[in-house]
Coordinates of C-alpha atoms and ligand atoms in Angstrom, one line a residue:
Chain B
M54 CA -14.2 9.9 22.9
S55 CA -15.3 11.2 19.6
S56 CA -17.2 8.8 17.4
A57 CA -16.5 8.1 13.7
V58 CA -18.2 6.9 10.6
L59 CA -15.8 4.6 8.8
V60 CA -16.1 3.7 5.1
L61 CA -14.3 0.8 3.5
V62 CA -13.3 2.2 0.1
E63 CA -12.9 0.0 -3.0
T64 CA -10.5 0.9 -5.8
D65 CA -9.9 -0.4 -9.3
A66 CA -6.4 -0.1 -10.7
H67 CA -6.5 3.7 -10.9
R68 CA -9.1 5.2 -8.6
V69 CA -11.8 4.9 -6.0
T70 CA -14.8 3.2 -7.6
E71 CA -18.1 4.9 -8.4
T72 CA -20.0 2.7 -5.9
S73 CA -17.5 3.7 -3.2
L74 CA -18.1 7.4 -4.0
E75 CA -21.8 6.7 -3.6
T76 CA -21.1 5.1 -0.2
L77 CA -18.9 8.1 0.9
T78 CA -21.7 10.5 -0.1
F79 CA -24.2 8.4 1.8
A80 CA -21.9 8.3 4.9
R81 CA -21.4 12.1 4.8
D82 CA -25.1 12.5 5.6
L83 CA -24.7 10.2 8.6
V84 CA -21.7 12.2 9.8
K85 CA -23.6 15.4 9.5
R86 CA -26.5 14.0 11.6
R87 CA -24.2 12.6 14.3
D88 CA -23.0 15.7 16.2
G89 CA -19.2 15.9 16.3
A90 CA -18.6 12.7 14.4
Q91 CA -15.6 12.4 12.2
S92 CA -15.5 10.9 8.7
H93 CA -12.9 8.1 8.3
A94 CA -12.1 6.0 5.2
L95 CA -10.0 2.9 4.8
L96 CA -7.9 1.8 1.8
V97 CA -6.8 -1.8 1.8
G98 CA -4.4 -3.8 -0.3
P99 CA -1.8 -3.2 -2.9
V100 CA -2.0 0.6 -3.3
D101 CA 0.8 2.0 -5.5
A102 CA 1.9 5.6 -5.3
D103 CA -0.3 6.8 -8.2
L104 CA -3.4 5.1 -7.0
R105 CA -2.7 6.4 -3.5
A106 CA -2.4 10.0 -4.7
T107 CA -5.5 9.8 -6.8
A108 CA -7.5 8.1 -4.0
L109 CA -6.4 10.7 -1.4
S110 CA -7.5 13.6 -3.6
Q111 CA -10.8 11.8 -4.2
L112 CA -11.3 11.3 -0.5
A113 CA -10.4 14.9 0.2
D114 CA -13.1 15.9 -2.3
Q115 CA -15.4 13.7 -0.3
G116 CA -14.7 15.6 2.9
V117 CA -12.9 12.7 4.7
D118 CA -11.1 13.6 7.9
V119 CA -8.8 10.6 8.3
V120 CA -7.7 8.0 5.8
H121 CA -6.4 4.7 7.2
V122 CA -4.2 2.8 4.8
A123 CA -3.7 -0.9 5.3
Q124 CA -0.7 -2.4 3.5
H125 CA 0.8 -5.7 4.4
D126 CA 2.5 -8.6 2.6
G127 CA -0.6 -10.7 3.3
L128 CA -2.8 -8.3 1.4
S129 CA -1.2 -8.9 -2.0
A130 CA -4.0 -11.3 -3.0
Y131 CA -7.6 -10.8 -2.0
S132 CA -9.1 -12.7 0.9
A133 CA -12.3 -11.5 2.7
A134 CA -10.9 -12.5 6.1
S135 CA -7.7 -10.4 5.8
W136 CA -9.6 -7.4 4.4
A137 CA -11.9 -7.8 7.4
T138 CA -8.9 -7.8 9.7
A139 CA -8.0 -4.4 8.3
V140 CA -11.5 -3.1 8.7
V141 CA -11.7 -4.3 12.3
A142 CA -8.3 -2.6 13.0
A143 CA -9.5 0.6 11.5
A144 CA -12.8 0.5 13.3
A145 CA -10.9 0.1 16.6
A146 CA -8.4 2.9 15.7
S147 CA -11.3 5.3 14.9
S148 CA -13.7 4.0 17.5
A149 CA -16.2 3.8 14.7
A150 CA -19.9 3.9 15.6
V151 CA -20.9 2.9 12.1
V152 CA -18.9 0.9 9.5
L153 CA -20.1 1.0 5.9
A154 CA -19.0 -0.6 2.6
P155 CA -20.5 -0.5 -0.9
G156 CA -23.0 -3.2 -1.5
T157 CA -20.8 -5.0 -4.0
P158 CA -20.1 -8.8 -3.7
R159 CA -16.8 -8.0 -2.0
G160 CA -18.2 -5.2 0.1
S161 CA -21.0 -7.5 1.4
E162 CA -18.6 -10.4 2.0
I163 CA -16.1 -8.3 4.0
M164 CA -18.8 -6.7 6.1
A165 CA -20.3 -10.1 6.9
H166 CA -16.8 -11.1 8.3
V167 CA -16.6 -7.8 10.2
A168 CA -20.1 -8.2 11.7
A169 CA -19.3 -11.8 12.7
R170 CA -16.0 -10.9 14.3
L171 CA -17.5 -7.9 16.2
D172 CA -20.6 -9.9 17.0
T173 CA -22.8 -7.1 15.9
A174 CA -25.8 -6.8 13.5
M175 CA -25.3 -6.1 9.8
A176 CA -27.8 -4.5 7.4
A177 CA -27.3 -5.3 3.7
N178 CA -28.3 -3.0 0.8
V179 CA -29.2 0.0 2.8
V180 CA -30.9 2.9 0.8
A181 CA -31.6 5.5 3.6
V182 CA -31.1 6.3 7.2
G183 CA -34.2 6.9 9.3
E184 CA -33.3 7.6 12.9
V185 CA -29.6 8.1 13.9
D186 CA -29.7 7.0 17.5
P187 CA -30.5 4.2 17.8
L188 CA -29.8 3.7 14.2
V189 CA -32.8 2.7 12.0
V190 CA -32.1 2.1 8.3
S191 CA -34.2 1.4 5.3
R192 CA -32.8 -1.5 3.2
Q193 CA -33.8 -3.4 0.1
V194 CA -35.3 -6.9 0.6
M195 CA -37.1 -9.1 -2.0
G196 CA -34.6 -8.0 -4.6
G197 CA -35.5 -4.4 -4.0
A198 CA -39.2 -4.8 -4.4
V199 CA -39.8 -4.2 -0.7
L200 CA -38.0 -2.0 1.9
E201 CA -37.4 -3.1 5.4
L202 CA -37.0 -0.7 8.2
M203 CA -34.3 -2.3 10.5
R204 CA -33.0 -1.2 13.9
L205 CA -29.3 -1.7 14.6
T206 CA -28.6 -1.5 18.3
G207 CA -25.1 -3.0 18.3
R208 CA -22.0 -0.9 18.2
P209 CA -20.5 -0.5 15.7
A210 CA -23.4 -0.9 13.4
V211 CA -22.3 -2.6 10.2
L212 CA -24.0 -1.9 6.8
T213 CA -23.6 -2.0 3.1
V214 CA -25.0 0.6 0.8
A215 CA -27.1 -0.5 -2.2
G216 CA -25.9 0.7 -5.6
H217 CA -27.6 3.9 -6.8
A218 CA -29.0 4.6 -3.3
V219 CA -27.6 8.1 -3.7
E220 CA -25.9 10.0 -6.5
P221 CA -22.2 10.4 -5.8
A222 CA -21.4 14.1 -5.0
S223 CA -18.5 16.1 -3.7
A224 CA -18.5 17.5 -0.1
D225 CA -19.4 21.2 0.4
H226 CA -15.9 21.7 1.7
S227 CA -13.0 19.5 0.7
T228 CA -10.5 18.4 3.5
Q229 CA -6.9 17.6 3.9
P230 CA -7.2 14.1 5.3
E231 CA -4.8 12.9 7.9
V232 CA -3.2 9.6 6.8
N233 CA -2.9 6.8 9.3
E234 CA -0.7 3.9 8.2
L235 CA -2.6 1.1 9.9
Q236 CA -0.8 -1.5 12.0
M237 CA -2.3 -4.9 11.6
D238 CA -1.5 -8.5 12.2
L239 CA -2.8 -11.2 9.9
L240 CA -3.3 -14.7 11.1
E241 CA -2.6 -17.8 9.0
T242 CA -6.3 -18.5 9.0
D243 CA -7.0 -15.1 7.4
L244 CA -5.2 -16.3 4.3
L245 CA -6.9 -19.7 3.8
G246 CA -9.6 -18.1 1.6
R247 CA -7.4 -16.1 -0.6
V248 CA -7.6 -16.0 -4.4
V249 CA -4.8 -18.3 -5.7
R250 CA -5.3 -17.3 -9.3
V251 CA -7.6 -15.4 -11.7
E252 CA -8.7 -17.1 -14.9
A253 CA -10.0 -15.5 -18.0
S254 CA -13.1 -17.3 -19.0
E255 CA -16.6 -16.8 -20.4
L256 CA -17.6 -15.5 -17.0
D257 CA -15.6 -12.4 -17.8
D258 CA -18.2 -11.4 -20.4
T259 CA -20.2 -10.2 -17.4
A260 CA -17.8 -7.3 -17.2
A261 CA -18.9 -6.3 -20.7
L262 CA -22.5 -6.4 -19.5
T263 CA -21.8 -4.4 -16.3
G264 CA -20.1 -1.7 -18.2
A265 CA -22.2 -1.6 -21.4
R266 CA -23.8 1.7 -22.4
V267 CA -26.4 -0.2 -24.5
V268 CA -27.9 -3.5 -23.4
I269 CA -30.3 -5.5 -25.5
G270 CA -32.5 -7.7 -23.3
A271 CA -34.2 -10.9 -24.3
G272 CA -36.7 -13.0 -22.5
R273 CA -39.0 -15.9 -23.2
G274 CA -40.4 -13.9 -26.1
A275 CA -37.3 -14.9 -28.1
G276 CA -39.1 -18.2 -28.5
S277 CA -36.2 -20.6 -28.7
A278 CA -32.4 -20.8 -28.8
N279 CA -32.6 -20.0 -32.5
G280 CA -34.7 -16.8 -31.8
F281 CA -31.7 -14.6 -31.1
D282 CA -30.4 -13.7 -34.6
G283 CA -32.2 -10.3 -34.9
L284 CA -31.4 -9.5 -31.3
L285 CA -27.7 -10.3 -31.7
E286 CA -27.6 -8.2 -34.9
L287 CA -29.1 -5.3 -33.0
T288 CA -26.6 -5.7 -30.3
R289 CA -23.8 -5.6 -32.8
L290 CA -25.2 -2.6 -34.7
L291 CA -25.4 -0.6 -31.4
G292 CA -22.1 -1.9 -30.1
G293 CA -23.9 -3.1 -27.0
A294 CA -24.1 -6.3 -24.9
L295 CA -26.9 -8.9 -24.8
G296 CA -28.6 -9.4 -21.4
V297 CA -31.3 -12.1 -20.8
S298 CA -33.9 -13.2 -18.3
R299 CA -33.7 -16.2 -16.2
V300 CA -36.2 -18.1 -18.3
V301 CA -33.7 -17.8 -21.1
T302 CA -30.7 -19.1 -19.1
G303 CA -32.9 -21.7 -17.4
L304 CA -34.0 -23.1 -20.7
G305 CA -30.4 -23.2 -21.8
W306 CA -31.0 -20.8 -24.7
R307 CA -28.1 -18.5 -23.6
P308 CA -25.3 -18.9 -21.0
H309 CA -25.9 -17.8 -17.4
H310 CA -23.3 -15.0 -17.5
E311 CA -25.7 -13.0 -19.7
Q312 CA -28.4 -13.1 -17.1
V313 CA -29.7 -9.8 -15.7
G314 CA -31.4 -9.7 -12.3
Q315 CA -31.3 -10.4 -8.7
T316 CA -29.3 -13.5 -9.2
G317 CA -27.5 -12.3 -12.3
T318 CA -25.8 -9.1 -13.3
R319 CA -26.9 -5.6 -12.3
I320 CA -26.6 -3.3 -15.3
T321 CA -26.5 0.5 -15.6
P322 CA -26.6 1.3 -19.3
D323 CA -27.8 4.5 -21.0
I324 CA -30.5 2.4 -22.7
Y325 CA -31.9 -1.0 -22.0
I326 CA -34.0 -2.4 -24.8
A327 CA -36.0 -5.2 -23.2
C328 CA -37.5 -7.5 -25.8
G329 CA -40.0 -10.2 -24.8
I330 CA -39.4 -9.8 -21.1
S331 CA -42.3 -9.5 -18.7
G332 CA -40.4 -7.5 -16.0
A333 CA -40.6 -9.7 -12.9
I334 CA -39.3 -8.1 -9.8
Q335 CA -36.2 -10.3 -9.8
H336 CA -35.4 -9.0 -13.3
W337 CA -36.1 -5.4 -12.3
A338 CA -33.5 -5.8 -9.5
G339 CA -30.9 -6.0 -12.2
C340 CA -32.1 -3.5 -14.8
Q341 CA -33.5 -0.6 -12.7
G342 CA -30.2 1.1 -12.9
A343 CA -30.7 1.8 -16.7
K344 CA -31.2 5.5 -17.6
T345 CA -33.7 4.8 -20.2
I346 CA -35.8 1.6 -20.8
L347 CA -37.5 0.8 -24.1
A348 CA -39.7 -2.3 -23.9
I349 CA -40.7 -4.3 -26.9
N350 CA -43.5 -6.7 -26.0
T351 CA -46.8 -8.1 -27.3
D352 CA -48.5 -7.4 -24.0
R353 CA -49.3 -3.7 -23.4
D354 CA -49.9 -4.5 -19.7
A355 CA -46.6 -6.3 -19.0
P356 CA -44.8 -4.7 -16.0
M357 CA -41.8 -4.2 -18.3
V358 CA -44.0 -2.0 -20.5
T359 CA -45.9 0.0 -17.9
R360 CA -42.6 0.8 -16.0
A361 CA -40.6 1.6 -19.1
H362 CA -40.0 5.0 -20.5
Y363 CA -40.8 4.0 -24.1
A364 CA -42.5 0.9 -25.6
V365 CA -43.3 -0.7 -28.9
I366 CA -46.2 -3.1 -28.8
G367 CA -45.9 -6.2 -31.0
D368 CA -43.9 -9.2 -31.9
L369 CA -40.2 -8.8 -31.4
H370 CA -39.5 -11.1 -34.3
E371 CA -41.1 -8.5 -36.6
I372 CA -40.0 -5.3 -34.8
V373 CA -36.3 -6.1 -34.2
P374 CA -35.5 -6.9 -37.8
A375 CA -37.3 -3.8 -38.9
V376 CA -35.3 -1.7 -36.5
N377 CA -32.1 -3.3 -37.7
E378 CA -33.0 -2.5 -41.3
E379 CA -33.8 1.1 -40.5
L380 CA -30.6 1.5 -38.5
Q381 CA -28.5 0.1 -41.4
R382 CA -30.2 2.4 -43.8
R383 CA -29.6 5.5 -41.6
M384 CA -26.0 4.5 -40.7
G385 CA -25.3 4.1 -44.4
Chain C
M44 CA -15.5 -39.6 1.4
V45 CA -16.8 -36.1 1.7
N46 CA -20.0 -35.5 3.7
V47 CA -21.9 -32.4 2.6
M48 CA -24.6 -30.4 4.4
V49 CA -26.6 -28.0 2.4
C50 CA -28.7 -25.4 4.2
I51 CA -31.8 -24.1 2.4
K52 CA -34.5 -21.5 3.1
R53 CA -38.2 -21.5 2.1
V54 CA -39.0 -18.1 0.5
P55 CA -42.1 -16.6 -1.1
E56 CA -42.4 -17.2 -4.8
T57 CA -43.2 -13.7 -5.8
S58 CA -42.5 -12.3 -9.3
G59 CA -45.4 -9.9 -9.7
Q60 CA -47.1 -7.6 -7.3
I61 CA -46.2 -8.1 -3.7
L62 CA -48.6 -7.9 -0.8
L63 CA -47.7 -7.2 2.8
S64 CA -49.4 -8.8 5.9
D65 CA -51.7 -6.4 7.8
D66 CA -49.1 -5.7 10.4
A67 CA -46.4 -5.1 7.7
Q68 CA -44.1 -7.6 9.4
S69 CA -44.1 -10.1 6.5
I70 CA -44.8 -10.8 2.9
D71 CA -48.3 -12.2 2.3
A72 CA -47.5 -15.1 0.1
R73 CA -50.7 -17.1 0.5
H74 CA -51.6 -16.7 -3.1
V75 CA -48.2 -17.2 -4.7
G76 CA -46.7 -20.1 -2.9
Y77 CA -43.1 -20.8 -1.8
T78 CA -39.9 -21.8 -3.4
L79 CA -36.1 -21.9 -2.9
S80 CA -33.7 -19.2 -4.0
S81 CA -32.0 -20.2 -7.2
H82 CA -28.6 -19.9 -5.4
E83 CA -29.8 -22.7 -3.1
E84 CA -31.1 -24.9 -5.9
C85 CA -27.6 -24.8 -7.2
A86 CA -26.1 -25.5 -3.8
V87 CA -28.4 -28.6 -3.4
E88 CA -27.2 -29.9 -6.8
L89 CA -23.6 -29.3 -5.9
A90 CA -24.0 -31.1 -2.6
I91 CA -25.4 -34.1 -4.4
Q92 CA -22.6 -34.1 -7.0
I93 CA -19.8 -33.8 -4.4
A94 CA -21.3 -36.5 -2.2
K95 CA -21.8 -38.8 -5.2
A96 CA -18.2 -38.2 -6.5
T97 CA -16.7 -39.1 -3.1
D98 CA -19.2 -41.7 -1.8
G99 CA -20.2 -39.3 1.0
E100 CA -23.6 -38.3 2.3
S101 CA -25.6 -35.2 1.3
T102 CA -27.7 -33.8 4.1
V103 CA -30.2 -31.1 3.6
L104 CA -31.0 -28.8 6.5
T105 CA -33.4 -26.0 7.0
V106 CA -34.2 -23.8 10.0
G107 CA -37.9 -23.1 9.7
S108 CA -41.5 -24.2 10.4
Q109 CA -43.1 -27.5 9.5
D110 CA -44.2 -25.9 6.2
A111 CA -40.6 -26.0 5.0
V112 CA -40.9 -29.8 4.8
E113 CA -42.1 -29.1 1.2
Q114 CA -38.7 -27.6 0.2
V115 CA -36.8 -30.3 2.2
R116 CA -38.7 -33.0 0.3
N117 CA -37.8 -31.4 -3.0
A118 CA -34.1 -31.6 -2.1
L119 CA -34.5 -35.2 -1.1
A120 CA -36.3 -35.9 -4.4
V121 CA -33.4 -34.6 -6.5
G122 CA -30.9 -36.8 -4.5
C123 CA -30.0 -35.6 -1.0
S124 CA -29.7 -38.6 1.2
A125 CA -30.7 -37.2 4.6
A126 CA -32.7 -34.3 6.0
V127 CA -32.8 -32.2 9.2
L128 CA -35.6 -29.7 10.1
V129 CA -34.6 -27.4 12.9
E130 CA -38.0 -26.3 14.0
A131 CA -38.3 -22.6 14.6
D132 CA -40.4 -19.6 13.7
P133 CA -38.4 -18.2 10.9
A134 CA -39.8 -14.7 11.4
A135 CA -38.1 -14.5 14.8
Y136 CA -34.7 -15.5 13.5
G137 CA -32.2 -13.0 12.2
P138 CA -29.2 -14.2 10.2
A139 CA -27.0 -14.4 13.3
D140 CA -29.7 -16.6 14.9
V141 CA -29.9 -18.9 11.9
A142 CA -26.2 -19.3 11.9
Q143 CA -26.0 -20.1 15.6
A144 CA -28.8 -22.6 15.3
I145 CA -27.2 -24.4 12.4
A146 CA -23.8 -24.4 14.2
Q147 CA -25.2 -26.0 17.3
V148 CA -26.9 -28.7 15.4
V149 CA -23.7 -29.4 13.4
R150 CA -21.7 -29.6 16.6
A151 CA -24.2 -31.9 18.3
R152 CA -24.2 -34.2 15.3
E153 CA -20.5 -34.2 14.9
A154 CA -20.1 -35.0 18.6
A155 CA -22.4 -38.0 17.8
G156 CA -20.1 -39.2 15.1
T157 CA -21.3 -37.6 11.8
S158 CA -18.9 -35.1 10.2
Y159 CA -19.8 -32.4 7.7
D160 CA -16.7 -31.6 5.7
V161 CA -18.4 -29.2 3.4
I162 CA -21.4 -27.0 4.4
L163 CA -23.0 -25.2 1.5
V164 CA -25.5 -22.3 1.9
G165 CA -27.0 -19.9 -0.6
N166 CA -25.1 -16.7 -1.1
D167 CA -28.0 -14.5 -0.1
A168 CA -31.6 -15.4 0.6
A169 CA -34.1 -14.3 -2.1
D170 CA -36.4 -12.7 0.5
T171 CA -34.3 -11.1 3.3
G172 CA -31.0 -10.7 1.3
D173 CA -28.8 -10.6 4.4
F174 CA -25.6 -11.9 2.8
Q175 CA -24.2 -13.2 6.0
V176 CA -25.5 -16.6 7.3
G177 CA -22.7 -18.6 5.7
V178 CA -20.0 -16.3 7.1
R179 CA -21.5 -16.2 10.6
L180 CA -21.9 -20.0 10.5
A181 CA -18.2 -20.4 9.6
Y182 CA -17.1 -18.1 12.5
A183 CA -19.4 -20.0 14.9
L184 CA -17.7 -23.3 13.8
G185 CA -14.2 -21.9 13.5
R186 CA -14.0 -22.8 9.8
P187 CA -12.8 -21.0 6.7
V188 CA -15.5 -19.6 4.4
L189 CA -15.9 -18.5 0.8
T190 CA -18.8 -16.6 -0.7
G191 CA -20.0 -16.0 -4.2
I192 CA -18.8 -19.4 -5.4
S193 CA -20.3 -21.0 -8.5
T194 CA -18.4 -24.3 -8.8
V195 CA -16.7 -26.6 -6.3
E196 CA -14.6 -29.7 -6.9
M197 CA -12.8 -31.9 -4.4
S198 CA -9.1 -32.7 -4.5
G199 CA -8.3 -34.8 -1.4
D200 CA -8.7 -32.6 1.6
T201 CA -9.0 -29.5 -0.4
A202 CA -11.9 -27.8 -2.1
I203 CA -11.2 -26.1 -5.4
A204 CA -13.8 -23.4 -5.7
K205 CA -14.4 -20.8 -8.4
G206 CA -16.4 -17.6 -8.4
K207 CA -16.8 -14.4 -10.4
G208 CA -14.4 -11.6 -9.3
P209 CA -13.9 -8.1 -10.5
E210 CA -11.2 -9.2 -13.0
G211 CA -12.3 -12.7 -14.0
T212 CA -12.9 -16.1 -12.5
E213 CA -11.3 -16.3 -9.1
V214 CA -9.9 -19.7 -8.0
F215 CA -9.6 -20.7 -4.4
E216 CA -8.0 -23.8 -2.8
I217 CA -9.3 -24.1 0.7
P218 CA -8.8 -26.9 3.2
L219 CA -11.7 -28.9 4.6
P220 CA -13.8 -28.6 6.7
V221 CA -15.2 -25.5 5.1
V222 CA -18.3 -23.4 4.6
I223 CA -19.1 -22.2 1.1
A224 CA -21.9 -19.8 0.0
I225 CA -23.0 -20.7 -3.5
Q226 CA -24.1 -18.3 -6.2
E227 CA -26.2 -19.3 -9.3
G228 CA -24.3 -19.6 -12.5
G229 CA -22.0 -22.6 -12.6
I230 CA -24.3 -25.5 -11.9
E231 CA -27.5 -26.7 -13.6
P232 CA -30.0 -27.7 -10.9
R233 CA -31.9 -30.9 -11.8
Y234 CA -35.6 -31.2 -11.4
P235 CA -37.3 -34.0 -9.4
S236 CA -38.5 -37.1 -11.2
I237 CA -41.5 -39.2 -10.1
P238 CA -39.3 -42.0 -8.8
G239 CA -37.2 -39.4 -7.1
R240 CA -40.3 -38.1 -5.3
M241 CA -41.4 -41.6 -4.3
K242 CA -38.0 -42.4 -2.9
A243 CA -37.9 -39.0 -1.0
K244 CA -41.1 -39.9 0.8
R245 CA -39.4 -42.8 2.5
I246 CA -36.5 -40.8 3.8
P247 CA -37.1 -39.7 7.4
I248 CA -36.8 -36.0 8.2
D249 CA -34.9 -35.7 11.4
T250 CA -36.9 -32.9 13.2
V251 CA -35.1 -31.2 16.1
S252 CA -36.3 -28.2 18.1
S253 CA -34.1 -25.1 17.8
P254 CA -31.2 -25.2 20.3
I255 CA -31.1 -21.4 20.7
E256 CA -33.1 -18.4 21.9
P257 CA -33.2 -16.0 18.9
A258 CA -31.9 -12.5 19.3
G259 CA -34.2 -11.3 16.5
T260 CA -34.1 -9.5 13.2
G261 CA -34.2 -5.9 14.1
R262 CA -37.2 -5.5 11.7
V263 CA -39.3 -2.5 12.6
R264 CA -41.6 -3.1 9.6
L265 CA -41.8 -3.6 5.9
E266 CA -42.8 -1.0 3.4
L267 CA -43.6 -1.0 -0.3
P268 CA -41.8 1.6 -2.3
P269 CA -44.2 4.3 -3.5
A270 CA -45.9 3.1 -6.7
Q271 CA -44.4 4.9 -9.7
P272 CA -47.1 6.2 -12.0
S273 CA -46.6 4.8 -15.5
V274 CA -45.0 7.3 -17.8
V275 CA -44.5 5.0 -20.7
E276 CA -44.6 6.6 -24.2
V277 CA -45.8 4.1 -26.7
L278 CA -43.8 4.7 -29.9
G279 CA -46.1 2.6 -32.0
E280 CA -47.2 -0.9 -32.8
G281 CA -45.4 -3.6 -34.9
P282 CA -42.6 -3.1 -37.4
E283 CA -44.0 0.3 -38.5
A284 CA -42.6 1.7 -35.3
A285 CA -39.0 1.0 -36.4
P286 CA -38.3 4.6 -37.6
A287 CA -39.5 6.0 -34.3
V288 CA -37.2 3.6 -32.4
V289 CA -34.2 4.6 -34.5
E290 CA -35.1 8.3 -34.1
L291 CA -35.1 7.7 -30.3
L292 CA -31.7 6.0 -30.4
Y293 CA -30.2 9.0 -32.2
R294 CA -31.9 11.4 -29.8
L295 CA -30.5 9.7 -26.8
G296 CA -27.0 9.8 -28.4
V297 CA -26.8 6.0 -28.5
V298 CA -26.1 6.0 -32.2
T299 CA -23.8 8.8 -33.5
K300 CA -23.0 7.7 -37.0
Ligands
LIG149 C1 -35.4 -16.3 -6.2 C2 -35.6 -16.0 -7.6 C3 -34.6 -15.3 -8.3 C4 -34.8 -14.9 -9.6 N1 -33.7 -14.3 -10.3 C5 -33.9 -13.8 -11.5 C6 -32.9 -13.1 -12.2 O1 -31.8 -12.8 -11.7 N2 -33.2 -12.6 -13.5 C7 -34.4 -12.8 -14.1 O2 -34.6 -12.4 -15.2 N3 -35.4 -13.6 -13.5 C8 -35.2 -14.1 -12.2 N4 -36.1 -14.8 -11.6 C9 -37.3 -15.2 -12.4 C10 -38.4 -14.2 -12.6 O3 -39.3 -14.3 -11.5 C11 -39.2 -14.4 -13.9 O4 -39.7 -15.7 -13.9 C12 -38.4 -14.2 -15.2 O5 -37.7 -13.0 -15.1 C13 -39.3 -14.2 -16.3 O6 -38.6 -14.2 -17.5 P1 -39.2 -13.6 -18.9 O7 -39.6 -12.2 -18.7 O8 -38.3 -13.9 -20.0 O9 -40.5 -14.6 -19.1 P2 -42.0 -14.4 -19.0 O10 -42.3 -13.8 -17.6 O11 -42.7 -15.6 -19.4 O12 -42.3 -13.2 -20.0 C14 -42.3 -13.3 -21.3 C15 -42.7 -11.9 -21.9 O13 -42.5 -11.9 -23.3 C16 -43.6 -11.4 -24.0 N5 -43.6 -12.0 -25.3 C17 -43.9 -13.3 -25.6 N6 -43.7 -13.5 -26.9 C18 -43.3 -12.3 -27.5 C19 -43.0 -11.9 -28.8 N7 -43.0 -12.8 -29.8 N8 -42.6 -10.6 -28.9 C20 -42.6 -9.7 -27.9 N9 -42.9 -10.1 -26.6 C21 -43.3 -11.4 -26.4 C22 -44.8 -11.7 -23.1 O14 -45.8 -10.8 -23.3 C23 -44.2 -11.6 -21.7 O15 -44.3 -10.3 -21.2 C24 -36.0 -15.2 -10.3 C25 -37.0 -15.8 -9.6 C26 -36.9 -16.2 -8.3 C27 -38.0 -16.9 -7.6

């Protein structure tokens, strides 16, 4: 019996997501290191013809050998339990030794169901594989400030891959994946936790934060709920999004959906301009995906400053308006 | 009447530099103290609100050492009406063990006549970040489960729960009894008052020994990521640095006009 490494692939309306490509890249290394293992992927849910074609070519580019496609009337709306049923079916069909998903909220949720059903251990937010047999992985704990080496003896091993653990890359040789239309039965109980509707609300603004190329960060240094004028002006001038620390949301200065960090949003902008933020580890957990960090802070020794790429030392209430003025001058 | 149980975990209160114990098996938190994850602070608040709105009880439970009494008392001080400490060495308990221990305690208490219609947990612990205790607990009890939820309201025998999804706020309508993993964001936790603390002192904490043999965490050891040398380039001090900042924004291609 050959063994397989199975990846649960997430898609948006058009294609396989970036975090899924990272997970596939991560899984390929595992396949290489397990002699004779096959690379399997699973697509779940409403997948129309266009999405299917795009996804299959992306998975071919990732060197996947077999793509399981789970389509079922019960998969028209998301529920973690029914997605987990698909994963368990695909794991059985492929006799998977390792099952992986991206470390997104849904990826983590579905894998927890899979691990509970298969009564096997799960490692969340894995960043690297140490030994392959028995499997030892390195994963983020303490919001990414500490790594835990964890041994997974159960089979299959279940894990989620932390965002940015690897850069997504194509396989050396692309494949022509075999497609397996997955047979599965959903139980009534699988559907109890399904999404009954999606509401547009202020929570949606997080999407703006997640996708923003420019994020202006604000912390306790803003001083009060009225201390955001200059910061909001800078955000507007740069066409970015405002992100804040938990002190700011905790004091009620700004709404929670703007919070960046371990218990807020994880951002990946081209530049993060962190103003009056000390750079606690829980905040880093959310902003370490920024390409460039510019810190504006009165304290030269604040972790936000020492770990940034660039810094300006001083009072944000003087610096930010000056930057705005200079920007307006140059932008004409 | 909806009886709510909320499960909490004592975690190190680290925001700065982290120290590991000599054997690299744990975080050395002697100098920083302990706290609750913000997800669980919200879960505690929600438990109190649901119980109050339905004339039910809100019971706080933790699996941990005697030290965790500090966090349990805080939950009582903000309004939980009963408390259970499942005594165990938390370092020996993996997420599956914690779920099994809670499930057995719940079953035993339900057999004795107390029901828990809603069991709330934090979405992921601030320290170990396992993302699975709630789901495993639900499977152990044969109940449905939701994760990543920020608000919950009761409508008869149904919980109406909302959480952030990829396309907006997702709404769930799920029958009781249920397990729900709470995420910070929809609920303002309250802070204990002095009378609240006094009252909490009089509520007994029901201490039971762990009903299970833990299978363990799989932890080999902890490691600190290699320290990154500071590469920061200080562009200047005060407002005089504004032109240098703007120059940088153009150089990075963030401003194109
Ligand atoms: C379980 C847990 C989860 C958490 N999750 C999160 C999370 O998701 N996100 C998050 O952000 N935090 C989180 N925290 C909180 C975190 O530990 C810090 O307390 C928080 O990030 C600090 O916010 P801050 O930087 O705004 O405030 P502070 O740490 O008080 O820092 C303020 C900074 O502003 C500077 N400053 C002051 N005045 C000025 C001025 N006029 N001009 C310029 N600079 C100035 C100071 O030098 C200082 O560096 C969490 C904590 C725990 C325990």
